[in-house]
Amino acid sequence: MPRQPNRRPSIYLGSDGLYHCWVTLGTKPNGKPDRKHRKGRTATEVAAKVDELLERAKRGHGVPQKIETVEQWLTHWLEHVIKPRRAYGTYTAYRALINNYAIPHIGAWKLDGNNRRLEPEHLDAMYTAMAATKVVRGSRGKDRAPLMAAATIHKTHRMLSVAFKAAVRRGKAARNVCDLIDPPSYRAKKVAALTLAETEAVIREALQDEMAARWLLGLLMGPRQGETLGIRWPRVHLDPPAGEEPCVELETQLQRRAWQHGCDDPVACTEGKHRTEACRPPWEHGCKSPAACRPRPHLCPSRCPGKGCARHTRPCPPLCPPGCTGHARRCPRRVGGGIVEVDLKTEKSVRPLALPAVLVELLRRHRERQQQQFRTLGLEWAAEGLVFTSPWGRRLDAGQDHQAWEALLCRAGVADAKLHAARHTAGTMLIASGADISVVQEVLGHTQISTSRIYVDVAKKTQREAVDRAVSALMDGNLAALLQPKGATQTPPG
């Protein structure tokens, strides 16, 4: 290898048959020289690596420390950037997208460099493969395998764009690959709100329920589920001072989080609790005349294994990998999980909600009923000061709350709808009643007014329903008679 120009580190051939070069980049915090090693099969390859290293140092980005591949960067970014700074729901959503899609498809590619660098074509191939993937879901014992939703692919692209943008800022990559391709096509679904007739049917049925205050608060004021379940009695002002209106202050919310191991050895802690064998299939009749045989298939003398699983109505959970550290909920020293009280979604979400007279009366009855339960249960009552609790005063789980909502819709004769539809219904009703868009933003706690504008188009149908009902009620439904031409003879009914 010829001698390098001045101020360039030398490249030499080592005893291992590879070319080596040591580059000094300043000093370490302890005062020793910060030397970086590069090697390659040819001197030209090593020279290119040295040029790249010096260019990074010139830009002030430093040298990547054991973070070269996409998998390494996404793992570091998720655990050390997103987890401490973003909401728990955002962290869990990103973790699922990274572990299920990003790492299996593009995790082995490098963020930067001359060899095996992540290219736009790799993202195109990943999105194409995701679009052709069938997602198996179980719904009440009936499995279906639809193609992956476009929303999932769009969220993956947005997540990767944010991650690669952070990598560029920190000098881990020279470019954001997501900026070099068009985002996957995605059309947001329209807001699913209850119609006027459905809302009336649900309210009529909710008034007969012990949790009537909870359901009418959601349908009339539209707080999020976690915000509603996190309301405490000290923040409910049913008898305010003179000149003030009854209100409820939204400051915290309830959220379920996964448990974490509190022991020193998670593998030994969960020994014997891992899933190492696949589920057993149900037994089926193996005889020629099942009708004449015993009624239960597992008692048949000629029984044989069937298809599927005898235990799970949804897809069976996967087997545990070697060294599994999961199952933290079974750890005797588990920490950080369960239903916890956390801050609201955004700063705009911290807001007071003015209570109409009907909600004030329902909340008074709810408080009296809760005090009666406390006197009945005594020490068994979990006194946490929450407004909406279980019959024993404990925190309500979001799943239990949603099941109660589905039961309410069933009793009201309304088609199945998500609990979040109550929030959309409240916004739609406010717009249909003539409320200003800024008022809707304040009531629902939206950070951007563009989110509140979604309810404007949806409210048109509700307005039309209300006007049609008003027209049909005028003059006993004979308003159409006024539109007949003058002199026309009206045919008597019957």
mmCIF file with all atom_site columns, C-alpha atoms in Angstrom, residues 292-363:
data_model
loop_
_atom_site.group_PDB
_atom_site.id
_atom_site.type_symbol
_atom_site.label_atom_id
_atom_site.label_alt_id
_atom_site.label_comp_id
_atom_site.label_asym_id
_atom_site.label_entity_id
_atom_site.label_seq_id
_atom_site.pdbx_PDB_ins_code
_atom_site.Cartn_x
_atom_site.Cartn_y
_atom_site.Cartn_z
_atom_site.occupancy
_atom_site.B_iso_or_equiv
_atom_site.pdbx_formal_charge
_atom_site.auth_seq_id
_atom_site.auth_comp_id
_atom_site.auth_asym_id
_atom_site.auth_atom_id
_atom_site.pdbx_PDB_model_num
ATOM 1  C CA . ALA A 1 292 ? -75.813 -44.761 18.074 1.00 0.00 ? 292 ALA A CA 1
ATOM 2  C CA . CYS A 1 293 ? -72.522 -44.309 19.914 1.00 0.00 ? 293 CYS A CA 1
ATOM 3  C CA . ARG A 1 294 ? -71.988 -42.504 23.192 1.00 0.00 ? 294 ARG A CA 1
ATOM 4  C CA . PRO A 1 295 ? -73.011 -38.824 23.135 1.00 0.00 ? 295 PRO A CA 1
ATOM 5  C CA . ARG A 1 296 ? -69.566 -37.441 24.044 1.00 0.00 ? 296 ARG A CA 1
ATOM 6  C CA . PRO A 1 297 ? -66.891 -38.013 21.380 1.00 0.00 ? 297 PRO A CA 1
ATOM 7  C CA . HIS A 1 298 ? -64.070 -38.589 23.897 1.00 0.00 ? 298 HIS A CA 1
ATOM 8  C CA . LEU A 1 299 ? -65.979 -41.653 25.223 1.00 0.00 ? 299 LEU A CA 1
ATOM 9  C CA . CYS A 1 300 ? -66.177 -43.251 21.779 1.00 0.00 ? 300 CYS A CA 1
ATOM 10 C CA . PRO A 1 301 ? -64.183 -46.530 21.647 1.00 0.00 ? 301 PRO A CA 1
ATOM 11 C CA . SER A 1 302 ? -62.858 -45.557 18.213 1.00 0.00 ? 302 SER A CA 1
ATOM 12 C CA . ARG A 1 303 ? -62.232 -41.876 18.964 1.00 0.00 ? 303 ARG A CA 1
ATOM 13 C CA . CYS A 1 304 ? -59.732 -39.969 16.852 1.00 0.00 ? 304 CYS A CA 1
ATOM 14 C CA . PRO A 1 305 ? -58.209 -36.465 17.018 1.00 0.00 ? 305 PRO A CA 1
ATOM 15 C CA . GLY A 1 306 ? -60.104 -33.776 15.202 1.00 0.00 ? 306 GLY A CA 1
ATOM 16 C CA . LYS A 1 307 ? -59.065 -30.404 13.803 1.00 0.00 ? 307 LYS A CA 1
ATOM 17 C CA . GLY A 1 308 ? -58.459 -27.146 15.579 1.00 0.00 ? 308 GLY A CA 1
ATOM 18 C CA . CYS A 1 309 ? -58.187 -26.601 19.316 1.00 0.00 ? 309 CYS A CA 1
ATOM 19 C CA . ALA A 1 310 ? -60.509 -27.791 22.060 1.00 0.00 ? 310 ALA A CA 1
ATOM 20 C CA . ARG A 1 311 ? -59.660 -24.883 24.365 1.00 0.00 ? 311 ARG A CA 1
ATOM 21 C CA . HIS A 1 312 ? -59.287 -21.619 22.446 1.00 0.00 ? 312 HIS A CA 1
ATOM 22 C CA . THR A 1 313 ? -61.946 -19.973 20.290 1.00 0.00 ? 313 THR A CA 1
ATOM 23 C CA . ARG A 1 314 ? -59.290 -17.612 18.900 1.00 0.00 ? 314 ARG A CA 1
ATOM 24 C CA . PRO A 1 315 ? -55.911 -18.593 17.417 1.00 0.00 ? 315 PRO A CA 1
ATOM 25 C CA . CYS A 1 316 ? -53.836 -20.473 19.985 1.00 0.00 ? 316 CYS A CA 1
ATOM 26 C CA . PRO A 1 317 ? -51.005 -18.477 21.596 1.00 0.00 ? 317 PRO A CA 1
ATOM 27 C CA . PRO A 1 318 ? -47.510 -19.228 20.253 1.00 0.00 ? 318 PRO A CA 1
ATOM 28 C CA . LEU A 1 319 ? -45.041 -21.458 22.036 1.00 0.00 ? 319 LEU A CA 1
ATOM 29 C CA . CYS A 1 320 ? -42.526 -19.813 24.345 1.00 0.00 ? 320 CYS A CA 1
ATOM 30 C CA . PRO A 1 321 ? -38.994 -19.453 22.888 1.00 0.00 ? 321 PRO A CA 1
ATOM 31 C CA . PRO A 1 322 ? -35.941 -20.743 24.793 1.00 0.00 ? 322 PRO A CA 1
ATOM 32 C CA . GLY A 1 323 ? -35.057 -18.482 27.706 1.00 0.00 ? 323 GLY A CA 1
ATOM 33 C CA . CYS A 1 324 ? -38.504 -16.855 27.721 1.00 0.00 ? 324 CYS A CA 1
ATOM 34 C CA . THR A 1 325 ? -38.764 -14.003 30.236 1.00 0.00 ? 325 THR A CA 1
ATOM 35 C CA . GLY A 1 326 ? -42.482 -13.402 29.814 1.00 0.00 ? 326 GLY A CA 1
ATOM 36 C CA . HIS A 1 327 ? -45.384 -14.320 32.112 1.00 0.00 ? 327 HIS A CA 1
ATOM 37 C CA . ALA A 1 328 ? -44.549 -11.420 34.427 1.00 0.00 ? 328 ALA A CA 1
ATOM 38 C CA . ARG A 1 329 ? -48.130 -11.372 35.696 1.00 0.00 ? 329 ARG A CA 1
ATOM 39 C CA . ARG A 1 330 ? -47.347 -14.652 37.521 1.00 0.00 ? 330 ARG A CA 1
ATOM 40 C CA . CYS A 1 331 ? -44.240 -13.257 39.224 1.00 0.00 ? 331 CYS A CA 1
ATOM 41 C CA . PRO A 1 332 ? -44.791 -12.975 43.014 1.00 0.00 ? 332 PRO A CA 1
ATOM 42 C CA . ARG A 1 333 ? -42.838 -9.692  43.010 1.00 0.00 ? 333 ARG A CA 1
ATOM 43 C CA . ARG A 1 334 ? -44.366 -8.211  39.874 1.00 0.00 ? 334 ARG A CA 1
ATOM 44 C CA . VAL A 1 335 ? -44.335 -4.427  39.478 1.00 0.00 ? 335 VAL A CA 1
ATOM 45 C CA . GLY A 1 336 ? -45.612 -1.646  37.236 1.00 0.00 ? 336 GLY A CA 1
ATOM 46 C CA . GLY A 1 337 ? -48.729 -3.334  35.864 1.00 0.00 ? 337 GLY A CA 1
ATOM 47 C CA . GLY A 1 338 ? -52.468 -3.577  36.327 1.00 0.00 ? 338 GLY A CA 1
ATOM 48 C CA . ILE A 1 339 ? -54.901 -0.669  36.130 1.00 0.00 ? 339 ILE A CA 1
ATOM 49 C CA . VAL A 1 340 ? -52.868 2.444   36.897 1.00 0.00 ? 340 VAL A CA 1
ATOM 50 C CA . GLU A 1 341 ? -53.720 6.136   37.090 1.00 0.00 ? 341 GLU A CA 1
ATOM 51 C CA . VAL A 1 342 ? -51.800 8.271   34.592 1.00 0.00 ? 342 VAL A CA 1
ATOM 52 C CA . ASP A 1 343 ? -51.914 11.748  33.101 1.00 0.00 ? 343 ASP A CA 1
ATOM 53 C CA . LEU A 1 344 ? -54.324 12.572  30.304 1.00 0.00 ? 344 LEU A CA 1
ATOM 54 C CA . LYS A 1 345 ? -53.468 12.156  26.650 1.00 0.00 ? 345 LYS A CA 1
ATOM 55 C CA . THR A 1 346 ? -52.465 15.795  26.013 1.00 0.00 ? 346 THR A CA 1
ATOM 56 C CA . GLU A 1 347 ? -52.319 19.072  27.894 1.00 0.00 ? 347 GLU A CA 1
ATOM 57 C CA . LYS A 1 348 ? -55.504 20.136  26.083 1.00 0.00 ? 348 LYS A CA 1
ATOM 58 C CA . SER A 1 349 ? -57.290 17.111  27.570 1.00 0.00 ? 349 SER A CA 1
ATOM 59 C CA . VAL A 1 350 ? -57.099 18.615  31.083 1.00 0.00 ? 350 VAL A CA 1
ATOM 60 C CA . ARG A 1 351 ? -60.414 20.475  31.092 1.00 0.00 ? 351 ARG A CA 1
ATOM 61 C CA . PRO A 1 352 ? -63.640 21.067  33.017 1.00 0.00 ? 352 PRO A CA 1
ATOM 62 C CA . LEU A 1 353 ? -66.967 19.781  31.656 1.00 0.00 ? 353 LEU A CA 1
ATOM 63 C CA . ALA A 1 354 ? -70.146 21.685  32.482 1.00 0.00 ? 354 ALA A CA 1
ATOM 64 C CA . LEU A 1 355 ? -72.864 19.294  33.630 1.00 0.00 ? 355 LEU A CA 1
ATOM 65 C CA . PRO A 1 356 ? -76.470 19.614  32.451 1.00 0.00 ? 356 PRO A CA 1
ATOM 66 C CA . ALA A 1 357 ? -79.255 19.251  35.002 1.00 0.00 ? 357 ALA A CA 1
ATOM 67 C CA . VAL A 1 358 ? -80.018 15.633  34.036 1.00 0.00 ? 358 VAL A CA 1
ATOM 68 C CA . LEU A 1 359 ? -76.404 14.574  34.673 1.00 0.00 ? 359 LEU A CA 1
ATOM 69 C CA . VAL A 1 360 ? -76.318 16.421  38.006 1.00 0.00 ? 360 VAL A CA 1
ATOM 70 C CA . GLU A 1 361 ? -79.366 14.469  39.173 1.00 0.00 ? 361 GLU A CA 1
ATOM 71 C CA . LEU A 1 362 ? -77.999 11.141  37.903 1.00 0.00 ? 362 LEU A CA 1
ATOM 72 C CA . LEU A 1 363 ? -74.656 11.699  39.614 1.00 0.00 ? 363 LEU A CA 1
#
